[in-house]
Coordinates of C-alpha atoms in Angstrom, one line a residue:
Chain A
X1 CA -0.1 -0.2 -0.3
X2 CA 1.4 3.3 -1.5
X3 CA 1.9 5.7 1.6
X4 CA 1.3 9.4 1.9
X5 CA 5.0 11.2 2.7
X6 CA 5.7 11.8 6.3
X7 CA 6.0 15.3 5.3
X8 CA 2.5 15.8 4.2
X9 CA 1.7 14.9 8.2
X10 CA 3.9 17.2 9.2
X11 CA 2.6 20.1 7.3
X12 CA -0.8 19.5 8.1
X13 CA 0.0 20.5 11.4
X14 CA 0.8 23.9 10.5
X15 CA -2.2 24.6 9.1
X16 CA -3.6 26.3 12.4
X17 CA -0.5 26.5 14.7
X18 CA -3.0 26.8 17.8
X19 CA -4.8 23.6 17.1
X20 CA -1.8 22.5 17.2
X21 CA 0.0 24.3 20.0
X22 CA -3.3 23.1 22.2
X23 CA -2.8 19.2 21.2
X24 CA 0.6 19.3 21.7
X25 CA 0.2 21.3 25.3
X26 CA -2.9 18.9 26.0
X27 CA -0.5 15.7 25.3
X28 CA 1.8 17.0 27.3
X29 CA -0.2 17.6 30.8
X30 CA -1.8 14.0 30.4
X31 CA 1.5 12.6 29.7
X32 CA 3.4 14.7 32.8
X33 CA 0.2 13.7 34.9
X34 CA 0.7 9.8 34.1
X35 CA 4.3 10.5 34.8
X36 CA 3.9 12.0 38.4
X37 CA 1.3 9.4 39.3
X38 CA 4.0 6.5 38.0
X39 CA 6.6 9.0 39.7
X40 CA 4.9 8.9 42.8
X41 CA 3.9 5.1 42.7
X42 CA 7.3 3.8 41.9
X43 CA 9.0 6.6 44.4
X44 CA 6.5 4.8 47.4
X45 CA 7.2 1.3 46.7
X46 CA 11.0 1.9 46.3
X47 CA 11.5 3.8 49.7
X48 CA 9.5 1.1 51.5
X49 CA 11.5 -1.5 49.6
X50 CA 14.8 0.1 50.4
X51 CA 13.6 0.6 54.4
X52 CA 13.4 -3.1 54.6
X53 CA 17.0 -5.3 55.1
X54 CA 16.9 -8.8 54.6
X55 CA 19.3 -9.6 57.0
X56 CA 17.4 -7.7 59.7
X57 CA 14.3 -8.5 61.9
X58 CA 12.0 -6.8 64.5
X59 CA 10.9 -8.3 67.4
X60 CA 7.3 -6.3 67.8
X61 CA 4.6 -7.2 70.4
X62 CA 2.0 -9.9 69.0
X63 CA -0.8 -8.4 67.5
X64 CA 1.1 -5.4 66.1
X65 CA 2.4 -6.7 62.8
X66 CA 1.1 -4.1 61.2
X67 CA 2.6 -0.8 62.9
X68 CA 5.8 -0.4 65.0
X69 CA 3.9 2.9 66.6
X70 CA 1.2 0.8 68.1
X71 CA 3.6 -1.6 69.8
X72 CA 5.0 -2.2 73.1
X73 CA 7.4 -4.5 74.3
X74 CA 8.9 -4.7 77.4
X75 CA 12.3 -2.7 78.0
X76 CA 14.4 -5.5 78.7
X77 CA 14.0 -7.4 75.2
X78 CA 16.9 -6.0 73.6
X79 CA 19.0 -7.4 76.2
X80 CA 17.4 -10.6 76.4
X81 CA 17.6 -11.2 72.7
X82 CA 21.2 -10.5 72.5
X83 CA 21.9 -12.7 75.5
X84 CA 19.6 -15.6 73.9
X85 CA 20.6 -16.3 70.7
X86 CA 23.8 -16.6 69.6
X87 CA 25.2 -15.6 66.4
X88 CA 24.0 -12.3 65.8
X89 CA 26.2 -9.4 63.9
X90 CA 28.6 -7.8 66.2
X91 CA 31.2 -5.1 65.9
X92 CA 33.9 -5.3 68.9
X93 CA 31.6 -7.0 70.6
X94 CA 28.9 -5.1 70.6
X95 CA 25.6 -6.9 69.4
X96 CA 23.3 -5.1 66.4
X97 CA 20.6 -4.8 68.5
X98 CA 18.5 -1.7 68.3
X99 CA 15.9 -1.2 70.9
X100 CA 13.9 1.7 69.7
X101 CA 10.4 3.6 70.3
X102 CA 8.8 5.2 67.4
X103 CA 6.2 7.7 68.1
X104 CA 4.4 10.4 65.9
X105 CA 4.6 13.6 67.5
X106 CA 3.8 17.5 66.7
X107 CA 6.8 19.4 66.1
X108 CA 6.7 23.8 66.2
X109 CA 9.3 25.8 65.2
X110 CA 8.6 28.1 68.0
X111 CA 6.4 27.3 70.8
X112 CA 3.1 29.9 69.9
X113 CA 3.4 28.6 66.5
X114 CA 0.0 27.7 65.1
X115 CA -0.4 24.4 63.0
X116 CA 2.2 22.0 64.1
X117 CA 3.1 18.9 62.5
X118 CA 3.3 15.3 63.0
X119 CA 7.0 13.9 62.8
X120 CA 7.9 10.3 63.8
X121 CA 10.1 10.8 66.5
X122 CA 12.5 7.6 66.7
X123 CA 14.0 6.9 70.1
X124 CA 16.9 5.2 69.9
X125 CA 20.5 4.3 71.0
X126 CA 23.9 4.6 69.7
X127 CA 23.5 0.8 68.5
X128 CA 20.8 1.7 66.0
X129 CA 24.3 3.4 64.1
X130 CA 25.4 -0.5 63.9
X131 CA 22.2 -1.7 62.9
X132 CA 20.5 1.0 60.4
X133 CA 23.9 1.3 58.2
X134 CA 22.1 3.7 55.8
X135 CA 21.8 6.4 58.0
X136 CA 25.0 8.4 58.1
X137 CA 25.5 11.6 60.1
X138 CA 26.3 14.4 57.5
X139 CA 26.3 17.3 60.1
X140 CA 27.0 17.4 64.2
X141 CA 26.8 14.3 66.2
X142 CA 24.4 12.1 68.1
X143 CA 22.4 13.1 70.6
X144 CA 23.0 12.5 74.1
X145 CA 21.1 10.4 76.5
X146 CA 19.5 13.2 79.2
X147 CA 19.9 16.3 77.4
X148 CA 16.7 16.5 75.2
X149 CA 18.9 16.5 71.8
X150 CA 17.6 15.6 68.3
X151 CA 19.3 14.9 64.9
X152 CA 17.0 15.8 61.9
X153 CA 16.7 13.2 59.0
X154 CA 17.9 15.2 55.7
X155 CA 13.9 15.2 54.8
X156 CA 12.5 16.2 58.1
X157 CA 12.3 20.1 57.2
X158 CA 10.0 19.2 54.1
X159 CA 7.9 16.7 56.4
X160 CA 7.6 19.9 59.0
X161 CA 7.5 22.5 56.3
X162 CA 10.3 24.7 57.8
X163 CA 13.2 26.3 55.9
X164 CA 16.6 24.5 56.4
X165 CA 17.9 27.2 58.2
X166 CA 15.3 26.9 61.0
X167 CA 16.5 23.8 61.5
X168 CA 20.3 24.3 61.8
X169 CA 22.6 22.1 63.9
X170 CA 22.0 24.4 67.3
X171 CA 18.5 25.9 66.5
X172 CA 15.4 24.3 68.8
X173 CA 12.5 22.9 67.9
X174 CA 9.3 22.5 70.1
X175 CA 8.3 18.5 70.6
X176 CA 4.8 18.1 72.1
X177 CA 5.5 21.1 74.7
X178 CA 9.3 20.4 75.6
X179 CA 11.9 22.3 74.1
X180 CA 14.8 20.2 72.1
X181 CA 17.6 21.1 70.9
X182 CA 19.1 20.0 67.3
X183 CA 22.4 18.5 67.7
X184 CA 22.9 16.7 64.4
X185 CA 21.7 16.0 61.1
X186 CA 21.9 12.4 58.8
X187 CA 21.1 11.1 55.8
X188 CA 19.7 7.6 54.7
X189 CA 18.8 8.3 51.2
X190 CA 16.1 6.5 49.5
X191 CA 14.4 5.4 53.0
X192 CA 11.2 6.2 55.0
X193 CA 14.2 7.3 57.9
X194 CA 15.3 10.1 56.2
X195 CA 12.0 11.7 56.9
X196 CA 12.5 11.5 60.9
X197 CA 13.9 12.6 63.8
X198 CA 16.2 10.3 66.5
X199 CA 16.7 11.3 69.9
X200 CA 17.9 9.4 72.6
X201 CA 15.9 6.1 73.9
X202 CA 15.7 7.2 77.7
X203 CA 14.6 10.9 76.7
X204 CA 12.1 10.1 74.8
X205 CA 10.7 7.7 77.0
X206 CA 10.5 10.3 79.4
X207 CA 9.1 12.8 77.5
X208 CA 6.2 10.4 76.4
X209 CA 5.9 8.9 80.0
X210 CA 6.1 5.3 78.5
X211 CA 8.3 2.4 80.3
X212 CA 8.1 0.3 77.1
X213 CA 9.9 -0.2 73.6
X214 CA 7.8 -0.5 69.9
X215 CA 10.3 -2.9 68.8
X216 CA 14.2 -4.1 68.6
X217 CA 15.7 -4.4 65.7
X218 CA 18.5 -7.2 65.1
X219 CA 20.9 -8.1 62.6
X220 CA 21.2 -11.4 61.9
X221 CA 24.9 -11.9 61.5
X222 CA 25.0 -16.3 61.6
X223 CA 22.0 -16.5 62.9
X224 CA 18.7 -17.3 60.9
X225 CA 15.0 -15.9 61.2
X226 CA 14.2 -19.1 62.5
X227 CA 16.3 -18.6 65.7
X228 CA 14.7 -15.1 66.5
X229 CA 11.2 -16.3 65.6
X230 CA 11.9 -19.7 68.8
X231 CA 12.9 -16.9 70.7
X232 CA 9.5 -15.0 70.1
X233 CA 7.5 -18.4 70.5
X234 CA 9.5 -19.4 73.5
X235 CA 9.1 -16.2 75.6
X236 CA 5.6 -16.6 76.1
X237 CA 6.0 -14.0 79.2
X238 CA 7.3 -11.3 76.6
X239 CA 4.4 -11.5 74.0
X240 CA 6.5 -11.1 71.1
X241 CA 6.2 -11.5 67.5
X242 CA 9.1 -11.8 64.8
X243 CA 9.4 -10.5 61.5
X244 CA 11.4 -9.7 59.0
X245 CA 12.4 -5.9 58.3
X246 CA 11.7 -6.4 54.4
X247 CA 8.4 -8.6 55.5
X248 CA 7.0 -5.6 57.8
X249 CA 7.5 -2.8 55.3
X250 CA 6.6 -4.8 52.0
X251 CA 3.2 -5.6 54.4
X252 CA 3.3 -1.4 54.6
X253 CA 3.2 -1.3 50.7
X254 CA 0.3 -3.9 50.4
X255 CA -1.3 -1.2 53.3
X256 CA -1.0 1.4 50.7
X257 CA -1.7 -0.3 47.5
X258 CA -5.5 1.0 47.6
X259 CA -4.0 4.5 47.7
X260 CA -1.6 4.0 45.1
X261 CA -4.4 2.7 42.8
X262 CA -6.6 6.0 43.6
X263 CA -3.1 7.7 42.2
X264 CA -3.6 5.8 39.2
X265 CA -7.1 6.0 38.9
X266 CA -7.0 9.7 39.5
X267 CA -4.6 10.2 36.9
X268 CA -6.5 7.5 34.4
X269 CA -9.7 9.4 34.5
X270 CA -7.7 13.2 34.1
X271 CA -5.9 11.7 31.2
X272 CA -9.6 10.2 29.5
X273 CA -10.7 13.6 30.1
X274 CA -7.7 14.7 27.8
X275 CA -8.2 11.9 25.3
X276 CA -11.9 13.6 25.2
X277 CA -10.5 17.0 24.3
X278 CA -8.3 15.4 22.0
X279 CA -10.8 13.2 19.9
X280 CA -13.0 16.9 19.6
X281 CA -9.7 18.5 18.5
X282 CA -8.8 15.5 15.7
X283 CA -12.9 15.6 15.1
X284 CA -12.5 19.2 13.9
X285 CA -9.3 19.0 12.4
X286 CA -10.1 16.1 10.3
X287 CA -13.8 17.0 9.6
X288 CA -12.6 20.2 7.7
X289 CA -10.5 18.2 5.1
X290 CA -13.2 15.8 4.2
X291 CA -13.1 16.9 0.4
X292 CA -9.4 16.8 0.8
X293 CA -9.6 13.6 1.7
X294 CA -12.1 12.4 -1.2
X295 CA -9.8 13.7 -3.4
X296 CA -6.6 11.8 -2.4
X297 CA -9.1 8.7 -2.8
X298 CA -9.7 10.2 -6.2
X299 CA -5.7 10.0 -7.0
X300 CA -5.6 6.3 -5.9
X301 CA -4.4 6.7 -2.4
X302 CA -6.4 4.0 -0.4
X303 CA -8.2 4.8 2.7
X304 CA -5.7 3.2 4.9
X305 CA -2.9 4.8 3.8
X306 CA -4.9 8.2 4.7
X307 CA -6.2 6.8 7.9
X308 CA -2.4 6.2 8.6
X309 CA -1.4 9.5 7.6
X310 CA -4.0 11.1 10.1
X311 CA -2.8 9.1 12.6
X312 CA 1.0 9.7 11.7
X313 CA -0.3 13.7 11.9
X314 CA -1.7 13.2 15.8
X315 CA 1.4 11.0 16.8
X316 CA 4.0 13.4 16.0
X317 CA 2.1 16.4 17.9
X318 CA 1.2 13.4 20.9
X319 CA 5.2 12.9 20.6
X320 CA 6.3 16.0 20.7
X321 CA 3.9 16.7 24.0
X322 CA 5.0 13.1 25.7
X323 CA 8.8 14.2 25.0
X324 CA 8.2 17.7 26.2
X325 CA 6.9 16.1 29.3
X326 CA 9.2 13.6 29.5
X327 CA 12.0 16.8 30.1
X328 CA 9.9 18.1 32.6
X329 CA 9.1 15.1 34.4
X330 CA 13.1 14.5 34.5
X331 CA 13.8 18.4 35.0
X332 CA 11.6 18.9 37.4
X333 CA 9.4 15.9 39.1
X334 CA 12.4 13.3 39.3
X335 CA 13.4 13.6 43.0
X336 CA 10.3 16.1 44.2
X337 CA 10.4 15.2 47.9
X338 CA 6.8 14.4 48.3
X339 CA 5.0 14.3 52.1
X340 CA 3.1 11.3 53.1
X341 CA 1.8 9.0 56.1
X342 CA 4.8 6.6 55.5
X343 CA 7.2 9.9 55.8
X344 CA 9.0 11.9 52.9
X345 CA 9.6 10.2 50.1
X346 CA 11.2 11.2 46.6
X347 CA 9.2 10.7 42.9
X348 CA 10.7 8.9 41.1
X349 CA 11.2 9.5 36.9
X350 CA 13.5 6.7 35.9
X351 CA 13.7 5.3 32.6
X352 CA 11.0 3.0 33.3
X353 CA 8.6 6.1 34.0
X354 CA 9.5 7.9 30.8
X355 CA 8.9 4.9 29.0
X356 CA 5.8 4.7 30.3
X357 CA 4.7 8.5 29.6
X358 CA 6.1 8.1 26.3
X359 CA 3.8 4.8 25.7
X360 CA 1.1 6.7 27.1
X361 CA 1.6 9.6 24.8
X362 CA 1.9 7.4 21.6
X363 CA -1.7 5.7 22.8
X364 CA -2.9 9.4 23.4
X365 CA -2.2 9.7 19.6
X366 CA -3.4 6.6 18.1
X367 CA -6.4 6.5 20.1
X368 CA -7.1 10.5 19.8
X369 CA -7.0 10.2 15.6
X370 CA -8.4 6.6 15.2
X371 CA -11.9 7.4 15.3
X372 CA -11.8 10.6 13.9
X373 CA -10.4 9.7 10.9
X374 CA -12.1 6.9 10.3
X375 CA -15.5 9.0 10.4
X376 CA -14.2 11.3 8.2
X377 CA -13.3 8.4 5.6
X378 CA -17.2 7.0 6.3
X379 CA -18.4 9.4 3.8
X380 CA -18.5 7.7 -0.1
X381 CA -16.2 10.1 -2.1
X382 CA -18.9 11.4 -4.1
X383 CA -20.2 12.6 -0.9
X384 CA -16.7 13.5 0.1
X385 CA -16.1 15.5 -2.6
X386 CA -18.9 18.2 -2.3
X387 CA -18.3 18.3 1.8
X388 CA -17.7 22.1 2.6
Chain B
X1 CA -12.5 -6.0 -37.7
X2 CA -14.2 -3.5 -35.0
X3 CA -11.6 -2.6 -32.3
X4 CA -13.9 -2.6 -28.7
X5 CA -14.6 1.1 -27.5
X6 CA -12.6 2.5 -24.9
X7 CA -15.5 3.1 -22.4
X8 CA -18.5 0.5 -22.7
X9 CA -21.8 1.0 -20.7
X10 CA -24.8 -1.6 -20.7
X11 CA -27.3 -0.9 -18.9
X12 CA -25.8 1.1 -16.7
X13 CA -27.9 1.7 -13.7
X14 CA -27.4 3.6 -10.1
X15 CA -29.8 3.7 -7.3
X16 CA -29.5 5.2 -3.9
X17 CA -32.1 4.4 -1.0
X18 CA -32.8 7.1 1.2
X19 CA -35.0 5.8 4.1
X20 CA -37.8 4.4 1.8
X21 CA -37.7 6.3 -1.2
X22 CA -35.2 4.8 -4.0
X23 CA -33.3 8.0 -5.6
X24 CA -32.4 6.6 -9.5
X25 CA -30.2 8.9 -11.1
X26 CA -29.3 6.9 -14.0
X27 CA -31.1 4.5 -15.6
X28 CA -30.2 1.6 -18.1
X29 CA -27.8 4.0 -19.8
X30 CA -25.9 2.4 -22.7
X31 CA -22.8 4.3 -23.9
X32 CA -19.7 3.6 -26.0
X33 CA -16.7 6.0 -26.2
X34 CA -13.7 5.3 -28.1
X35 CA -9.9 5.9 -26.8
X36 CA -8.8 9.4 -27.8
X37 CA -12.7 10.5 -27.5
X38 CA -13.7 14.0 -26.3
X39 CA -17.1 14.1 -24.6
X40 CA -19.5 16.8 -23.0
X41 CA -22.3 15.7 -20.3
X42 CA -24.9 18.1 -20.2
X43 CA -28.5 18.4 -18.6
X44 CA -30.2 20.2 -16.0
X45 CA -29.3 19.5 -12.3
X46 CA -30.3 15.6 -10.9
X47 CA -29.9 14.6 -14.8
X48 CA -27.2 12.2 -13.6
X49 CA -24.3 13.5 -15.5
X50 CA -22.3 14.1 -12.5
X51 CA -23.2 10.3 -11.3
X52 CA -22.0 9.0 -15.0
X53 CA -19.0 10.9 -14.7
X54 CA -18.3 9.4 -10.8
X55 CA -18.8 6.3 -12.1
X56 CA -16.4 6.6 -14.7
X57 CA -14.1 7.4 -12.8
X58 CA -14.3 4.9 -10.5
X59 CA -15.3 6.5 -7.5
X60 CA -18.6 5.2 -7.4
X61 CA -20.2 1.7 -8.5
X62 CA -23.0 0.8 -10.2
X63 CA -25.9 -0.5 -8.8
X64 CA -26.9 -2.6 -12.1
X65 CA -25.5 -3.3 -15.6
X66 CA -21.9 -2.9 -16.5
X67 CA -19.2 -0.6 -16.8
X68 CA -16.3 -1.6 -18.5
X69 CA -13.3 0.9 -19.6
X70 CA -10.3 -0.2 -21.4
X71 CA -11.1 -3.7 -20.9
X72 CA -11.5 -4.2 -17.2
X73 CA -14.7 -4.3 -15.4
X74 CA -15.3 -1.8 -12.7
X75 CA -17.7 -3.6 -10.8
X76 CA -15.8 -6.4 -10.4
X77 CA -12.9 -4.7 -8.6
X78 CA -12.5 -4.7 -4.7
X79 CA -12.2 -1.3 -2.9
X80 CA -8.5 -1.7 -3.3
X81 CA -8.1 -2.6 -6.6
X82 CA -10.4 0.0 -7.6
X83 CA -8.2 2.5 -6.1
X84 CA -5.2 1.3 -8.0
X85 CA -7.1 1.3 -11.5
X86 CA -7.9 4.7 -10.4
X87 CA -4.2 5.5 -9.9
X88 CA -3.5 3.8 -13.0
X89 CA -6.2 4.9 -15.4
X90 CA -7.9 8.0 -14.5
X91 CA -7.2 11.7 -13.7
X92 CA -9.8 13.8 -11.7
X93 CA -10.1 17.5 -13.1
X94 CA -12.2 19.2 -10.2
X95 CA -14.6 22.0 -10.3
X96 CA -12.9 23.7 -7.2
X97 CA -9.5 22.3 -7.9
X98 CA -9.1 20.5 -4.6
X99 CA -5.2 21.1 -4.2
X100 CA -3.5 20.6 -1.0
X101 CA -3.1 24.0 1.0
X102 CA 0.3 22.9 2.8
X103 CA 2.1 21.3 -0.6
X104 CA 3.3 23.4 -3.6
X105 CA 2.5 23.4 -6.9
X106 CA 5.1 21.2 -7.3
X107 CA 4.5 18.6 -4.4
X108 CA 0.8 18.9 -5.4
X109 CA 1.2 17.5 -9.1
X110 CA 4.0 14.9 -7.5
X111 CA 1.3 13.6 -5.7
X112 CA -0.4 10.9 -8.2
X113 CA 3.4 9.8 -8.5
X114 CA 4.2 8.5 -5.1
X115 CA 1.8 5.7 -6.0
X116 CA 4.2 4.3 -7.7
X117 CA 8.0 2.9 -7.3
X118 CA 9.8 5.3 -9.4
X119 CA 13.2 6.7 -9.1
X120 CA 13.2 10.5 -7.7
X121 CA 14.9 11.6 -11.0
X122 CA 11.9 10.1 -13.0
X123 CA 9.4 11.6 -11.3
X124 CA 10.6 15.0 -11.0
X125 CA 11.3 14.4 -14.8
X126 CA 7.5 14.0 -15.2
X127 CA 6.2 16.8 -12.7
X128 CA 8.1 19.1 -14.6
X129 CA 6.8 18.1 -18.0
X130 CA 3.4 18.2 -16.3
X131 CA 3.8 21.7 -15.5
X132 CA 5.8 22.5 -18.4
X133 CA 2.7 20.9 -20.5
X134 CA 0.0 23.3 -18.4
X135 CA 1.9 26.5 -18.8
X136 CA 2.6 26.6 -14.6
X137 CA 6.3 25.6 -14.8
X138 CA 7.4 29.3 -13.5
X139 CA 4.8 28.6 -10.2
X140 CA 6.3 25.0 -8.9
X141 CA 6.9 26.6 -5.4
X142 CA 4.0 28.3 -4.9
X143 CA 1.4 27.5 -2.5
X144 CA -2.3 27.4 -3.8
X145 CA -3.2 30.6 -1.9
X146 CA -0.7 32.0 -3.7
X147 CA -2.3 31.2 -7.1
X148 CA -5.1 32.6 -8.9
X149 CA -8.2 30.4 -9.9
X150 CA -6.8 29.8 -13.5
X151 CA -3.6 29.1 -12.2
X152 CA -4.7 26.3 -9.5
X153 CA -6.6 24.8 -12.4
X154 CA -3.6 24.4 -14.0
X155 CA -1.9 22.9 -11.6
X156 CA -5.1 20.4 -10.9
X157 CA -4.6 19.5 -14.1
X158 CA -1.1 19.0 -14.2
X159 CA -1.9 16.6 -11.5
X160 CA -4.3 15.1 -13.0
X161 CA -1.8 14.2 -16.2
X162 CA 1.2 13.2 -14.2
X163 CA 0.6 10.0 -14.2
X164 CA 0.0 9.9 -18.1
X165 CA -3.6 8.3 -17.2
X166 CA -5.1 7.4 -20.5
X167 CA -8.4 8.5 -19.5
X168 CA -9.3 12.5 -17.8
X169 CA -12.6 13.4 -16.1
X170 CA -13.3 16.7 -15.4
X171 CA -16.3 18.0 -13.6
X172 CA -17.2 21.6 -14.2
X173 CA -13.4 22.4 -14.9
X174 CA -14.2 26.0 -16.0
X175 CA -17.2 26.7 -13.4
X176 CA -15.0 28.5 -11.3
X177 CA -13.1 30.7 -13.6
X178 CA -13.8 34.1 -15.3
X179 CA -14.5 34.0 -19.0
X180 CA -10.5 34.7 -19.8
X181 CA -9.1 31.9 -17.0
X182 CA -11.8 29.6 -18.6
X183 CA -11.0 29.9 -22.1
X184 CA -7.5 29.0 -21.3
X185 CA -8.2 26.0 -19.2
X186 CA -10.6 24.3 -22.2
X187 CA -7.7 25.1 -24.7
X188 CA -5.8 23.1 -22.5
X189 CA -8.4 20.3 -22.3
X190 CA -8.5 20.4 -26.1
X191 CA -4.6 20.5 -26.5
X192 CA -4.1 17.5 -24.0
X193 CA -7.2 15.6 -26.0
X194 CA -5.8 16.2 -29.4
X195 CA -2.1 16.0 -28.8
X196 CA -1.6 13.4 -26.0
X197 CA -4.7 11.3 -27.2
X198 CA -6.1 11.3 -23.7
X199 CA -9.5 10.0 -23.6
X200 CA -11.8 13.3 -22.0
X201 CA -15.2 13.1 -20.4
X202 CA -16.2 16.5 -18.9
X203 CA -19.5 17.4 -17.4
X204 CA -20.4 21.5 -17.8
X205 CA -23.5 23.5 -17.7
X206 CA -21.7 25.7 -20.3
X207 CA -22.2 25.7 -24.4
X208 CA -19.6 27.1 -24.9
X209 CA -17.4 24.9 -22.8
X210 CA -19.1 21.8 -24.8
X211 CA -18.4 23.3 -27.8
X212 CA -15.3 22.1 -27.6
X213 CA -15.9 18.5 -27.0
X214 CA -16.0 15.7 -30.5
X215 CA -19.5 14.8 -29.0
X216 CA -22.2 16.3 -26.3
X217 CA -24.2 13.6 -24.2
X218 CA -27.7 15.7 -23.1
X219 CA -29.3 13.8 -20.3
X220 CA -32.2 14.1 -18.2
X221 CA -33.7 12.2 -15.4
X222 CA -31.1 9.5 -15.4
X223 CA -31.4 9.2 -19.4
X224 CA -29.3 9.7 -22.1
X225 CA -32.0 11.9 -24.9
X226 CA -29.4 12.9 -27.3
X227 CA -26.2 12.4 -28.6
X228 CA -24.7 15.1 -30.3
X229 CA -21.4 14.9 -32.6
X230 CA -21.2 18.4 -34.2
X231 CA -17.2 18.2 -34.2
X232 CA -17.2 14.4 -34.9
X233 CA -15.0 15.1 -38.0
X234 CA -12.0 16.5 -35.9
X235 CA -12.0 13.1 -33.8
X236 CA -11.2 11.6 -37.6

C-alpha cells in the first residue's frame, strides 16, 4: 500500500498553529500527569522497599505486626534476645541490636507556632547506628541521653514544612510542649528514615511517659530468622512476634496499595478527559478536510493510507507533547520530595517511568486520531467531494 | 474488424436508497466511447451527468449493469483494486481544484506519482513536464493560496495528467473561473485530448465549453436523451 509522505502529515500540523499547539500542550499535560502518578507510586514503593534489609528482623508486640507505632514490648527485650540468641551480628563485641521507640508527635519551630506537623520521632541508642547502616551523620553528632537532643533526617524539614535554615544544628524545636536542641543531621537515602528525627531512647521515653519500647531491630549475622522466631515463640511472657524487616515494609506497601490505585485511577480519569478533548480537536481538524481526503482517494490513495497519514499527524503532536512532558518530568519531578503518611519520599522518574509516559503519549495520539480519521473517511467519495 | 470501445456502458444504473425512497439518478444507460474521444456531458441538475462521471472515474459503483473501461470491468474490482485502477488509469479535474493547501504546486502535482515505485529523478522529470505542458512551471514553488483560480486549475490538470492516465474526467472544470481563464483551460484540455490522445469526459453546464468537445451527451432524469456529434470530423 503506497503511503502519503510523512511531510504531508508534518505540514498539516501547521495548518492551524493554535490547534497544533493546544494538541501538543494537551498531550504534554496528560503525559506529565501520568509520569507524576507513576513517579509517586514508584517512589513510594522504592522507599518502602529500601527501608527493609533482608538480614534484619524486628521484634514487635504480638498483634502489632502492621504498625511499629502501636507496638509495645518490655524494655528488657533487647538485652534478652542478645543474650539468648547466638550468632547475631556484632562489632567489637557489641551486638547489633537496636531497642527503639517510634512515636509520631506534633513538632513546632516555636512554642506559639500554629499548625504543628506530626513527625516520626525514633528513640534509639547508639547501637541503632550499627543496625541501620544506611544512616550517615552528615552534620553535628549523635544525641546524648539526658539532654533532650535530637538529630534530623535530611527530609525532615520538608515533612515539617520548615526551611533548612530554621532547623540548623544548634537551633531548637518544640516537640509536644518540650524544647529540644538539634545537635545533628543525618541522611538515609531512599528510605523512610530520612524524614524522621532521632533522639536518645531514654529521653523519648521520659517525654512520652512510657516504660516500654516499640520494637527491637536486630541484624542476623550467622543466626537465622528461625532462631529469632523461636525466641519470640518460647518467651510467651514477653508477648512478642518476630518479622523480617523486608516483610514488615512489604506489608506497609500493600497497605498503601489502595492509595496507589486511587492515584492511578485519578490520573487515568484525567487522562481520559484529556483524550476526549483530543478527540474533539481531531474531529474538528479532520472533518474540515473531508473534501481533500476525498480528492486523495480519487487520486488512488487507499483509505488505509489516508488513515495512516492522519494518525501520523496526531502521533506527531502527541509525541512532541510526550517528549516535552518527559523532559519536564526529568527536570522538575525526579527526586521531588513528597510528604506522605509513610514519611517523605522522592518521586522517581526513571527510564521505566519515562517509557511509560512516552507509551501513554503514543496511545493518546493513536486513540485520539483513529475514530475521527475513520469518521472523516466514512462518506462515499462522491459525497466527500461535495463537502464544504 | 471492429475494435472494442474504450468505455462501454451497458444498462448502467445507479440507485440510492434514501429512507424508504429509492432515487435512481442513472437508469439503464448504454454508451460506447472510443479511445481518444472528447465527450461533454450536459443536462439539468439531477440529470445524472455527475453520477455517470463518478462511475466512469471509478469513485462510485453501479447498482446494475456493467461498466468496462480499457477492458476492465469496474464493477468486479474490490475497493483496493479500484483505487489502484484509479491511480493508473484516470486523472480527475475538479471544479474547485482541490489542491492541498500545505503543499506547493510541484508537490501537489507529485502526489499521484508517490503511489508508484519510481526513481525520484524520473518523478521529477514527469512533474516538470506536466507543469510545463500546463504552462505553470514558473509557479512550481507557489502554494495554492498564492495562485489565481486559473493557475490553480492548471496545477490541478497537471496533477491529473502527471501519471499519464489514458482517461481524464473533468467536473465543471471552468465552473469557478472567469471567461478568459475558462477559455484558456478549455484550450489546454483540448490540447491534451488532441495532442496526447487522452480520452476526456467532461461535465459542464456551459455550452461554450461543451462546444470544444467532439461529442455532447444530453441527459435528463438519468437517461440519455441526445447524442450530438458536431465536431465528429475533428476526431477522425
